[in-house]
PDB file of C-alpha atoms in Angstrom:
ATOM      1  CA  MET A 269     119.913 129.607  80.328  1.00 29.00           C
ATOM      2  CA  SER A 270     120.628 126.005  78.996  1.00 36.00           C
ATOM      3  CA  ALA A 271     119.732 122.774  80.408  1.00 46.00           C
ATOM      4  CA  VAL A 272     123.673 122.222  80.515  1.00 46.00           C
ATOM      5  CA  ALA A 273     123.736 125.167  82.767  1.00 46.00           C
ATOM      6  CA  THR A 274     121.536 124.422  85.233  1.00 80.00           C
ATOM      7  CA  MET A 275     123.642 120.447  85.706  1.00 93.00           C
ATOM      8  CA  PRO A 276     126.321 120.455  88.892  1.00 95.00           C
ATOM      9  CA  GLU A 277     129.631 120.671  88.549  1.00 95.00           C
ATOM     10  CA  VAL A 278     130.611 116.621  88.881  1.00 97.00           C
ATOM     11  CA  ARG A 279     134.320 114.760  89.544  1.00 97.00           C
ATOM     12  CA  GLY A 280     132.791 111.708  87.431  1.00 97.00           C
ATOM     13  CA  LYS A 281     131.562 111.811  83.978  1.00 97.00           C
ATOM     14  CA  LEU A 282     128.024 113.405  83.072  1.00 98.00           C
ATOM     15  CA  THR A 283     126.750 112.519  79.195  1.00 97.00           C
ATOM     16  CA  ALA A 284     123.549 114.600  77.688  1.00 97.00           C
ATOM     17  CA  ASN A 285     121.644 112.198  75.380  1.00 97.00           C
ATOM     18  CA  ALA A 286     123.480 109.497  76.036  1.00 98.00           C
ATOM     19  CA  PRO A 287     122.927 106.103  74.142  1.00 98.00           C
ATOM     20  CA  LEU A 288     121.647 103.575  76.595  1.00 98.00           C
ATOM     21  CA  ALA A 289     121.474 100.705  73.686  1.00 98.00           C
ATOM     22  CA  PRO A 290     124.751  99.762  74.251  1.00 97.00           C
ATOM     23  CA  LEU A 291     124.682  99.751  78.135  1.00 97.00           C
ATOM     24  CA  VAL A 292     121.391  96.958  78.363  1.00 97.00           C
ATOM     25  CA  TRP A 293     121.524  93.027  77.145  1.00 95.00           C
ATOM     26  CA  PHE A 294     118.630  93.720  74.572  1.00 97.00           C
ATOM     27  CA  LYS A 295     120.921  96.497  72.928  1.00 97.00           C
ATOM     28  CA  SER A 296     117.653  98.420  71.972  1.00 98.00           C
ATOM     29  CA  GLY A 297     115.758 101.478  73.031  1.00 98.00           C
ATOM     30  CA  GLY A 298     116.806 105.330  73.363  1.00 98.00           C
ATOM     31  CA  ASN A 299     118.773 108.048  74.922  1.00 98.00           C
ATOM     32  CA  ALA A 300     119.219 109.159  78.576  1.00 98.00           C
ATOM     33  CA  GLU A 301     118.287 112.335  79.031  1.00 97.00           C
ATOM     34  CA  TRP A 302     121.698 112.796  81.219  1.00 98.00           C
ATOM     35  CA  LEU A 303     123.671 109.559  82.191  1.00 98.00           C
ATOM     36  CA  PHE A 304     125.746 110.437  85.389  1.00 98.00           C
ATOM     37  CA  GLU A 305     128.904 108.047  86.310  1.00 98.00           C
ATOM     38  CA  PRO A 306     130.134 109.584  89.301  1.00 98.00           C
ATOM     39  CA  ARG A 307     133.327 108.923  90.524  1.00 98.00           C
ATOM     40  CA  ASP A 308     132.624 108.191  94.112  1.00 98.00           C
ATOM     41  CA  GLU A 309     130.406 108.564  96.836  1.00 97.00           C
ATOM     42  CA  ASP A 310     130.854 112.155  97.554  1.00 98.00           C
ATOM     43  CA  ASP A 311     130.039 113.384  93.899  1.00 98.00           C
ATOM     44  CA  LEU A 312     127.179 110.690  93.435  1.00 98.00           C
ATOM     45  CA  VAL A 313     125.232 112.455  96.712  1.00 98.00           C
ATOM     46  CA  SER A 314     126.705 116.174  96.226  1.00 98.00           C
ATOM     47  CA  PHE A 315     125.442 115.660  92.823  1.00 98.00           C
ATOM     48  CA  VAL A 316     121.615 114.360  94.036  1.00 97.00           C
ATOM     49  CA  ARG A 317     121.295 116.977  96.265  1.00 97.00           C
ATOM     50  CA  GLU A 318     122.461 119.677  93.858  1.00 97.00           C
ATOM     51  CA  ILE A 319     119.741 119.145  90.796  1.00 96.00           C
ATOM     52  CA  ASP A 320     116.317 120.249  90.376  1.00 95.00           C
ATOM     53  CA  PRO A 321     114.391 117.659  93.167  1.00 93.00           C
ATOM     54  CA  ARG A 322     111.992 117.422  90.353  1.00 93.00           C
ATOM     55  CA  LEU A 323     114.049 115.699  87.987  1.00 95.00           C
ATOM     56  CA  PRO A 324     113.372 112.098  87.841  1.00 96.00           C
ATOM     57  CA  LEU A 325     116.710 109.398  88.852  1.00 97.00           C
ATOM     58  CA  MET A 326     117.083 105.954  88.344  1.00 97.00           C
ATOM     59  CA  ALA A 327     120.067 103.639  88.805  1.00 97.00           C
ATOM     60  CA  LEU A 328     121.408 100.950  85.878  1.00 96.00           C
ATOM     61  CA  GLY A 329     123.403  98.318  86.808  1.00 93.00           C
ATOM     62  CA  LEU A 330     124.651  95.793  84.159  1.00 92.00           C
ATOM     63  CA  GLY A 331     120.930  96.399  82.382  1.00 93.00           C
ATOM     64  CA  SER A 332     120.030  92.771  82.195  1.00 91.00           C
ATOM     65  CA  ASN A 333     116.714  92.479  82.970  1.00 92.00           C
ATOM     66  CA  LEU A 334     115.874  95.878  81.368  1.00 96.00           C
ATOM     67  CA  ILE A 335     113.606  97.332  78.829  1.00 98.00           C
ATOM     68  CA  VAL A 336     114.401 100.623  77.625  1.00 98.00           C
ATOM     69  CA  ARG A 337     111.988 102.022  75.332  1.00 98.00           C
ATOM     70  CA  ASP A 338     112.616 103.621  72.413  1.00 98.00           C
ATOM     71  CA  GLY A 339     112.026 107.462  73.560  1.00 98.00           C
ATOM     72  CA  GLY A 340     114.623 107.352  76.076  1.00 98.00           C
ATOM     73  CA  VAL A 341     114.771 107.858  79.751  1.00 98.00           C
ATOM     74  CA  PRO A 342     113.812 111.673  81.234  1.00 97.00           C
ATOM     75  CA  GLY A 343     116.385 112.903  83.697  1.00 97.00           C
ATOM     76  CA  VAL A 344     118.947 111.395  84.902  1.00 98.00           C
ATOM     77  CA  VAL A 345     120.320 107.573  84.592  1.00 98.00           C
ATOM     78  CA  VAL A 346     123.124 106.853  87.332  1.00 98.00           C
ATOM     79  CA  ARG A 347     125.544 104.002  86.522  1.00 98.00           C
ATOM     80  CA  LEU A 348     127.669 102.578  89.018  1.00 96.00           C
ATOM     81  CA  GLY A 349     131.387 102.261  88.108  1.00 93.00           C
ATOM     82  CA  LYS A 350     134.192 100.735  89.886  1.00 93.00           C
ATOM     83  CA  ALA A 351     134.846 102.993  92.420  1.00 93.00           C
ATOM     84  CA  PHE A 352     131.119 101.267  94.016  1.00 97.00           C
ATOM     85  CA  SER A 353     132.294  97.656  93.164  1.00 97.00           C
ATOM     86  CA  ARG A 354     134.276  97.203  96.204  1.00 97.00           C
ATOM     87  CA  ILE A 355     134.012  93.929  98.719  1.00 98.00           C
ATOM     88  CA  ASP A 356     135.112  94.098 102.366  1.00 97.00           C
ATOM     89  CA  ARG A 357     135.014  90.907 104.924  1.00 96.00           C
ATOM     90  CA  LEU A 358     133.104  91.569 107.967  1.00 94.00           C
ATOM     91  CA  GLY A 359     133.393  88.793 110.904  1.00 85.00           C
ATOM     92  CA  ASP A 360     133.593  85.351 110.198  1.00 85.00           C
ATOM     93  CA  ALA A 361     130.750  85.024 107.235  1.00 96.00           C
ATOM     94  CA  SER A 362     129.662  88.389 105.814  1.00 97.00           C
ATOM     95  CA  LEU A 363     130.632  90.813 103.199  1.00 98.00           C
ATOM     96  CA  ARG A 364     129.768  94.146 102.408  1.00 98.00           C
ATOM     97  CA  CYS A 365     129.307  94.759  98.832  1.00 98.00           C
ATOM     98  CA  GLY A 366     129.224  98.113  96.932  1.00 98.00           C
ATOM     99  CA  GLY A 367     126.334  98.484  94.482  1.00 98.00           C
ATOM    100  CA  GLY A 368     127.885  98.137  91.656  1.00 97.00           C
ATOM    101  CA  ALA A 369     129.559  94.984  92.352  1.00 98.00           C
ATOM    102  CA  SER A 370     128.126  91.826  90.114  1.00 96.00           C
ATOM    103  CA  GLY A 371     127.325  88.853  91.082  1.00 95.00           C
ATOM    104  CA  ILE A 372     129.707  86.981  89.623  1.00 95.00           C
ATOM    105  CA  LEU A 373     132.557  89.175  91.957  1.00 97.00           C
ATOM    106  CA  VAL A 374     130.446  88.932  94.422  1.00 98.00           C
ATOM    107  CA  SER A 375     129.881  84.939  94.770  1.00 97.00           C
ATOM    108  CA  SER A 376     133.459  84.450  93.693  1.00 97.00           C
ATOM    109  CA  THR A 377     134.593  86.747  96.716  1.00 98.00           C
ATOM    110  CA  ALA A 378     132.593  84.636  98.857  1.00 98.00           C
ATOM    111  CA  ARG A 379     134.210  81.351  97.660  1.00 98.00           C
ATOM    112  CA  ASP A 380     137.891  82.581  97.798  1.00 97.00           C
ATOM    113  CA  GLU A 381     137.007  84.137 101.558  1.00 97.00           C
ATOM    114  CA  GLY A 382     134.901  80.607 102.304  1.00 97.00           C
ATOM    115  CA  VAL A 383     131.961  82.077 102.512  1.00 97.00           C
ATOM    116  CA  ALA A 384     129.165  79.783 101.867  1.00 97.00           C
ATOM    117  CA  GLY A 385     125.467  80.217 101.118  1.00 97.00           C
ATOM    118  CA  MET A 386     125.964  83.201  98.134  1.00 97.00           C
ATOM    119  CA  GLU A 387     126.754  80.843  95.587  1.00 97.00           C
ATOM    120  CA  PHE A 388     123.189  81.782  94.023  1.00 96.00           C
ATOM    121  CA  LEU A 389     124.584  84.893  92.916  1.00 96.00           C
ATOM    122  CA  ARG A 390     126.754  83.382  90.334  1.00 94.00           C
ATOM    123  CA  GLY A 391     123.168  82.860  88.538  1.00 90.00           C
ATOM    124  CA  ILE A 392     122.225  86.320  88.722  1.00 90.00           C
ATOM    125  CA  PRO A 393     123.144  88.438  85.966  1.00 87.00           C
ATOM    126  CA  GLY A 394     123.471  92.057  87.848  1.00 92.00           C
ATOM    127  CA  THR A 395     124.930  93.949  90.119  1.00 96.00           C
ATOM    128  CA  VAL A 396     124.074  94.189  93.635  1.00 97.00           C
ATOM    129  CA  GLY A 397     122.098  97.793  93.799  1.00 97.00           C
ATOM    130  CA  GLY A 398     119.666  95.676  91.205  1.00 95.00           C
ATOM    131  CA  PHE A 399     119.253  92.299  92.910  1.00 93.00           C
ATOM    132  CA  ILE A 400     119.151  93.961  96.009  1.00 97.00           C
ATOM    133  CA  ARG A 401     115.860  96.481  94.430  1.00 96.00           C
ATOM    134  CA  MET A 402     114.530  93.460  92.774  1.00 94.00           C
ATOM    135  CA  ASN A 403     114.689  90.779  95.479  1.00 95.00           C
ATOM    136  CA  GLY A 404     117.059  88.967  92.726  1.00 92.00           C
ATOM    137  CA  GLY A 405     116.925  85.288  92.892  1.00 91.00           C
ATOM    138  CA  ALA A 406     117.910  81.803  91.502  1.00 88.00           C
ATOM    139  CA  TYR A 407     117.894  78.058  92.117  1.00 87.00           C
ATOM    140  CA  GLY A 408     115.967  78.096  94.901  1.00 88.00           C
ATOM    141  CA  ARG A 409     117.400  81.448  97.045  1.00 94.00           C
ATOM    142  CA  GLU A 410     116.808  84.774  96.884  1.00 95.00           C
ATOM    143  CA  VAL A 411     118.571  88.026  98.214  1.00 97.00           C
ATOM    144  CA  SER A 412     116.190  88.017 100.850  1.00 97.00           C
ATOM    145  CA  ASP A 413     117.706  85.227 102.328  1.00 97.00           C
ATOM    146  CA  ILE A 414     120.723  86.378 102.850  1.00 98.00           C
ATOM    147  CA  LEU A 415     120.704  90.471 102.993  1.00 98.00           C
ATOM    148  CA  VAL A 416     121.552  92.169 106.653  1.00 98.00           C
ATOM    149  CA  SER A 417     121.083  95.886 105.604  1.00 98.00           C
ATOM    150  CA  ALA A 418     121.624  98.000 102.847  1.00 98.00           C
ATOM    151  CA  ARG A 419     122.778 101.231 101.820  1.00 98.00           C
ATOM    152  CA  LEU A 420     120.922 103.818  99.718  1.00 98.00           C
ATOM    153  CA  VAL A 421     121.039 107.369  98.257  1.00 98.00           C
ATOM    154  CA  LEU A 422     117.639 108.587  98.399  1.00 98.00           C
ATOM    155  CA  ARG A 423     116.446 111.091  95.635  1.00 97.00           C
ATOM    156  CA  SER A 424     116.381 114.227  98.582  1.00 96.00           C
ATOM    157  CA  GLY A 425     120.372 113.402  98.564  1.00 96.00           C
ATOM    158  CA  GLU A 426     120.020 111.833 102.297  1.00 98.00           C
ATOM    159  CA  VAL A 427     122.309 108.700 102.538  1.00 98.00           C
ATOM    160  CA  VAL A 428     120.628 105.677 105.051  1.00 98.00           C
ATOM    161  CA  GLU A 429     121.691 102.253 105.925  1.00 98.00           C
ATOM    162  CA  TRP A 430     117.978 100.409 106.385  1.00 98.00           C
ATOM    163  CA  PRO A 431     118.087  96.815 107.600  1.00 98.00           C
ATOM    164  CA  ILE A 432     116.248  94.364 105.698  1.00 97.00           C
ATOM    165  CA  ASP A 433     113.071  94.476 107.503  1.00 97.00           C
ATOM    166  CA  ARG A 434     112.800  98.273 106.264  1.00 97.00           C
ATOM    167  CA  LEU A 435     113.322  96.849 102.586  1.00 97.00           C
ATOM    168  CA  GLY A 436     109.398  95.132 102.783  1.00 97.00           C
ATOM    169  CA  TYR A 437     110.488  92.155 100.465  1.00 97.00           C
ATOM    170  CA  THR A 438     107.958  90.101  98.758  1.00 95.00           C
ATOM    171  CA  TYR A 439     108.935  87.607  95.678  1.00 91.00           C
ATOM    172  CA  ARG A 440     111.016  89.589  93.040  1.00 90.00           C
ATOM    173  CA  HIS A 441     110.090  93.302  94.654  1.00 94.00           C
ATOM    174  CA  SER A 442     111.030  95.377  97.701  1.00 96.00           C
ATOM    175  CA  GLU A 443     110.458  98.794  98.914  1.00 97.00           C
ATOM    176  CA  VAL A 444     113.397 100.347  97.761  1.00 97.00           C
ATOM    177  CA  PRO A 445     112.226 104.037  97.126  1.00 96.00           C
ATOM    178  CA  GLU A 446     111.831 105.550  93.345  1.00 94.00           C
ATOM    179  CA  GLY A 447     114.812 107.176  92.530  1.00 96.00           C
ATOM    180  CA  ALA A 448     116.958 106.131  95.079  1.00 98.00           C
ATOM    181  CA  VAL A 449     120.479 104.433  94.271  1.00 98.00           C
ATOM    182  CA  VAL A 450     121.329 101.021  96.247  1.00 98.00           C
ATOM    183  CA  ILE A 451     124.894 101.812  97.126  1.00 98.00           C
ATOM    184  CA  GLU A 452     126.134  98.873  99.400  1.00 98.00           C
ATOM    185  CA  GLY A 453     124.416  96.130 101.130  1.00 98.00           C
ATOM    186  CA  VAL A 454     125.596  93.705 103.677  1.00 98.00           C
ATOM    187  CA  PHE A 455     125.109  89.673 103.121  1.00 98.00           C
ATOM    188  CA  ARG A 456     125.801  87.059 105.741  1.00 98.00           C
ATOM    189  CA  GLY A 457     126.302  83.627 105.031  1.00 97.00           C
ATOM    190  CA  THR A 458     128.209  80.442 106.539  1.00 97.00           C
ATOM    191  CA  LEU A 459     131.728  79.305 106.861  1.00 97.00           C
ATOM    192  CA  GLY A 460     132.247  76.920 104.179  1.00 97.00           C
ATOM    193  CA  ASP A 461     134.999  74.907 102.218  1.00 97.00           C
ATOM    194  CA  PRO A 462     135.965  76.940  99.177  1.00 97.00           C
ATOM    195  CA  GLU A 463     137.007  73.921  96.801  1.00 97.00           C
ATOM    196  CA  ALA A 464     132.623  72.802  98.193  1.00 97.00           C
ATOM    197  CA  ILE A 465     131.810  76.391  97.188  1.00 97.00           C
ATOM    198  CA  GLY A 466     133.729  76.559  93.919  1.00 97.00           C
ATOM    199  CA  ALA A 467     132.208  73.470  93.109  1.00 97.00           C
ATOM    200  CA  GLU A 468     128.417  74.298  93.499  1.00 96.00           C
ATOM    201  CA  MET A 469     128.867  77.707  91.333  1.00 96.00           C
ATOM    202  CA  ASP A 470     130.456  75.696  88.216  1.00 95.00           C
ATOM    203  CA  ALA A 471     127.253  73.400  88.739  1.00 95.00           C
ATOM    204  CA  ILE A 472     125.062  77.103  88.589  1.00 93.00           C
ATOM    205  CA  ALA A 473     127.486  78.050  85.607  1.00 92.00           C
ATOM    206  CA  ARG A 474     126.899  74.978  83.613  1.00 94.00           C
ATOM    207  CA  ALA A 475     122.773  75.028  84.781  1.00 91.00           C
ATOM    208  CA  ARG A 476     122.689  78.199  83.342  1.00 88.00           C
ATOM    209  CA  GLU A 477     124.296  77.720  80.023  1.00 88.00           C
ATOM    210  CA  GLU A 478     122.893  74.664  79.073  1.00 89.00           C
ATOM    211  CA  SER A 479     119.359  75.848  79.918  1.00 86.00           C
ATOM    212  CA  GLN A 480     119.305  79.888  79.042  1.00 88.00           C
ATOM    213  CA  PRO A 481     119.756  81.586  76.016  1.00 88.00           C
ATOM    214  CA  LEU A 482     122.911  83.532  77.731  1.00 77.00           C
ATOM    215  CA  ARG A 483     124.731  84.555  74.358  1.00 81.00           C
ATOM    216  CA  SER A 484     121.765  86.179  72.626  1.00 88.00           C
ATOM    217  CA  ARG A 485     120.093  89.588  73.225  1.00 94.00           C
ATOM    218  CA  THR A 486     118.191  88.982  76.438  1.00 94.00           C
ATOM    219  CA  GLY A 487     116.449  90.230  78.994  1.00 92.00           C
ATOM    220  CA  GLY A 488     117.125  87.565  81.266  1.00 89.00           C
ATOM    221  CA  SER A 489     113.582  85.818  82.952  1.00 92.00           C
ATOM    222  CA  THR A 490     110.639  87.816  81.567  1.00 96.00           C
ATOM    223  CA  PHE A 491     107.853  86.819  84.057  1.00 97.00           C
ATOM    224  CA  LYS A 492     107.583  86.426  87.541  1.00 95.00           C
ATOM    225  CA  ASN A 493     106.382  82.726  88.403  1.00 95.00           C
ATOM    226  CA  PRO A 494     102.828  82.677  89.466  1.00 96.00           C
ATOM    227  CA  PRO A 495     102.035  80.834  92.642  1.00 95.00           C
ATOM    228  CA  GLY A 496     102.293  76.982  91.599  1.00 96.00           C
ATOM    229  CA  HIS A 497     103.020  77.350  88.261  1.00 97.00           C
ATOM    230  CA  LYS A 498     106.637  77.802  86.182  1.00 96.00           C
ATOM    231  CA  ALA A 499     106.035  80.933  83.757  1.00 97.00           C
ATOM    232  CA  TRP A 500     108.008  79.148  81.214  1.00 97.00           C
ATOM    233  CA  ALA A 501     105.886  76.333  80.581  1.00 98.00           C
ATOM    234  CA  LEU A 502     102.889  78.630  80.577  1.00 98.00           C
ATOM    235  CA  VAL A 503     104.149  80.563  77.399  1.00 98.00           C
ATOM    236  CA  ASP A 504     104.978  77.014  76.109  1.00 98.00           C
ATOM    237  CA  ALA A 505     101.425  75.605  76.746  1.00 97.00           C
ATOM    238  CA  ALA A 506      99.983  78.481  75.434  1.00 98.00           C
ATOM    239  CA  GLY A 507     101.794  77.921  72.274  1.00 98.00           C
ATOM    240  CA  CYS A 508     104.438  80.635  71.694  1.00 98.00           C
ATOM    241  CA  ARG A 509     108.099  79.070  71.748  1.00 98.00           C
ATOM    242  CA  GLY A 510     109.436  80.553  68.944  1.00 98.00           C
ATOM    243  CA  PHE A 511     107.154  83.150  68.520  1.00 98.00           C
ATOM    244  CA  ARG A 512     108.173  86.093  67.000  1.00 98.00           C
ATOM    245  CA  ILE A 513     107.118  89.647  66.144  1.00 98.00           C
ATOM    246  CA  GLY A 514     109.821  91.443  63.455  1.00 97.00           C
ATOM    247  CA  ASP A 515     112.902  90.818  65.302  1.00 98.00           C
ATOM    248  CA  ALA A 516     111.644  90.326  68.418  1.00 98.00           C
ATOM    249  CA  GLN A 517     111.434  86.521  69.563  1.00 98.00           C
ATOM    250  CA  VAL A 518     110.724  84.395  71.930  1.00 98.00           C
ATOM    251  CA  SER A 519     113.583  81.793  72.819  1.00 97.00           C
ATOM    252  CA  GLU A 520     113.095  78.328  71.711  1.00 96.00           C
ATOM    253  CA  LYS A 521     115.530  77.039  74.081  1.00 95.00           C
ATOM    254  CA  HIS A 522     113.847  78.576  77.413  1.00 95.00           C
ATOM    255  CA  CYS A 523     110.467  79.785  76.836  1.00 96.00           C
ATOM    256  CA  ASN A 524     110.689  82.720  79.833  1.00 97.00           C
ATOM    257  CA  PHE A 525     113.397  84.737  77.838  1.00 96.00           C
ATOM    258  CA  LEU A 526     112.402  87.323  75.098  1.00 97.00           C
ATOM    259  CA  LEU A 527     115.296  87.748  72.378  1.00 97.00           C
ATOM    260  CA  ASN A 528     116.379  90.714  69.970  1.00 98.00           C
ATOM    261  CA  LEU A 529     117.370  88.707  67.131  1.00 97.00           C
ATOM    262  CA  GLY A 530     119.923  91.595  65.385  1.00 95.00           C
ATOM    263  CA  SER A 531     117.395  94.807  64.701  1.00 97.00           C
ATOM    264  CA  ALA A 532     114.000  94.756  66.560  1.00 98.00           C
ATOM    265  CA  THR A 533     112.990  97.856  68.850  1.00 98.00           C
ATOM    266  CA  SER A 534     112.267  97.646  72.346  1.00 98.00           C
ATOM    267  CA  ALA A 535     108.590  98.561  71.208  1.00 98.00           C
ATOM    268  CA  GLU A 536     108.421  95.016  69.520  1.00 98.00           C
ATOM    269  CA  ILE A 537     110.274  93.367  72.374  1.00 98.00           C
ATOM    270  CA  GLU A 538     107.572  94.830  74.839  1.00 98.00           C
ATOM    271  CA  ALA A 539     104.894  93.944  72.586  1.00 98.00           C
ATOM    272  CA  LEU A 540     105.640  90.443  71.593  1.00 98.00           C
ATOM    273  CA  GLY A 541     105.977  89.957  75.738  1.00 98.00           C
ATOM    274  CA  GLU A 542     102.264  91.613  76.120  1.00 98.00           C
ATOM    275  CA  GLU A 543     101.014  89.323  73.354  1.00 98.00           C
ATOM    276  CA  VAL A 544     102.926  86.398  75.105  1.00 98.00           C
ATOM    277  CA  ARG A 545     100.536  87.488  78.371  1.00 98.00           C
ATOM    278  CA  ARG A 546      97.540  87.687  76.522  1.00 98.00           C
ATOM    279  CA  ARG A 547      97.889  84.279  74.698  1.00 98.00           C
ATOM    280  CA  VAL A 548      98.612  82.800  78.044  1.00 98.00           C
ATOM    281  CA  GLU A 549      95.977  84.374  79.543  1.00 98.00           C
ATOM    282  CA  ALA A 550      93.574  82.985  76.820  1.00 98.00           C
ATOM    283  CA  LYS A 551      94.751  79.502  77.563  1.00 97.00           C
ATOM    284  CA  THR A 552      95.011  79.238  81.009  1.00 96.00           C
ATOM    285  CA  HIS A 553      93.257  82.046  82.465  1.00 97.00           C
ATOM    286  CA  ILE A 554      96.544  82.871  84.475  1.00 98.00           C
ATOM    287  CA  LYS A 555      98.022  86.438  83.948  1.00 98.00           C
ATOM    288  CA  LEU A 556     101.886  86.857  84.204  1.00 98.00           C
ATOM    289  CA  GLU A 557     103.520  89.989  85.624  1.00 97.00           C
ATOM    290  CA  TRP A 558     106.265  91.127  84.258  1.00 97.00           C
ATOM    291  CA  GLU A 559     110.131  90.609  85.992  1.00 95.00           C
ATOM    292  CA  ILE A 560     111.387  92.720  83.361  1.00 95.00           C
ATOM    293  CA  GLN A 561     111.138  96.532  84.414  1.00 95.00           C
ATOM    294  CA  ARG A 562     110.175  98.820  81.037  1.00 97.00           C
ATOM    295  CA  VAL A 563     111.356 102.207  81.267  1.00 97.00           C
ATOM    296  CA  GLY A 564     111.266 105.363  79.191  1.00 97.00           C
ATOM    297  CA  ASN A 565     109.232 106.694  76.828  1.00 96.00           C
ATOM    298  CA  GLU A 566     107.621 104.643  74.095  1.00 92.00           C
TER     299      GLU A 566
END
């Protein structure tokens, strides 16, 4: 029996051997064994329940904080589309946001609704599902400051809503289980003036444009900030600004960003990051931790 015959019927789109490079910011890496783009929540839940429980499953957002290794990703990659991007206002200053909604969409909706406290999401290049999983943050705030609860489809197919305390947040980390897909999050802000909220969002957008290589093939912030230090400063002090391996380069504009200058493989990008870690540790005795997720086979 072929692998195709073992997969359940879906109402969304299920693609075998699907290229992932076009879907991630680095524009590198191999294929997904399967790429599933569910039509709606019921489609996702029934699919997860029916597939072999041993089959690996991971969610893919905007692909901004990710290295997909060149050997590809085994199992199923789930990509949430427009059906998972809905945002509804709850009460005075809370929003229920679909896991596929971008940080820009959430912050813009909050602005239009007069909800303050979510402006920093304008500076996170990802989706609700991704930044709930990673406790994404920017400009002094992080998701754990505003999250009330998250709704997940567990690898078993069970749908649960976990309060923030169940998510075990620390810096750039949560206890969202492996194989779970975040399909919604409830965020709470405070009532505010849309004009002032918009001005703050504009300031964040300008700061990002001025300091980060946003128009390049990059993965965003590469390493976590060690306690009491800035990762970019440690990388710079170790002499890594502009350092290259093949077409993979440490950004000269912001040293905590790695770039694909054109034809870098994921192996070269990851090797560059590891060499930066080695040089920083040799110089400062501080071991940088990856913030970018690295998935798949080498």
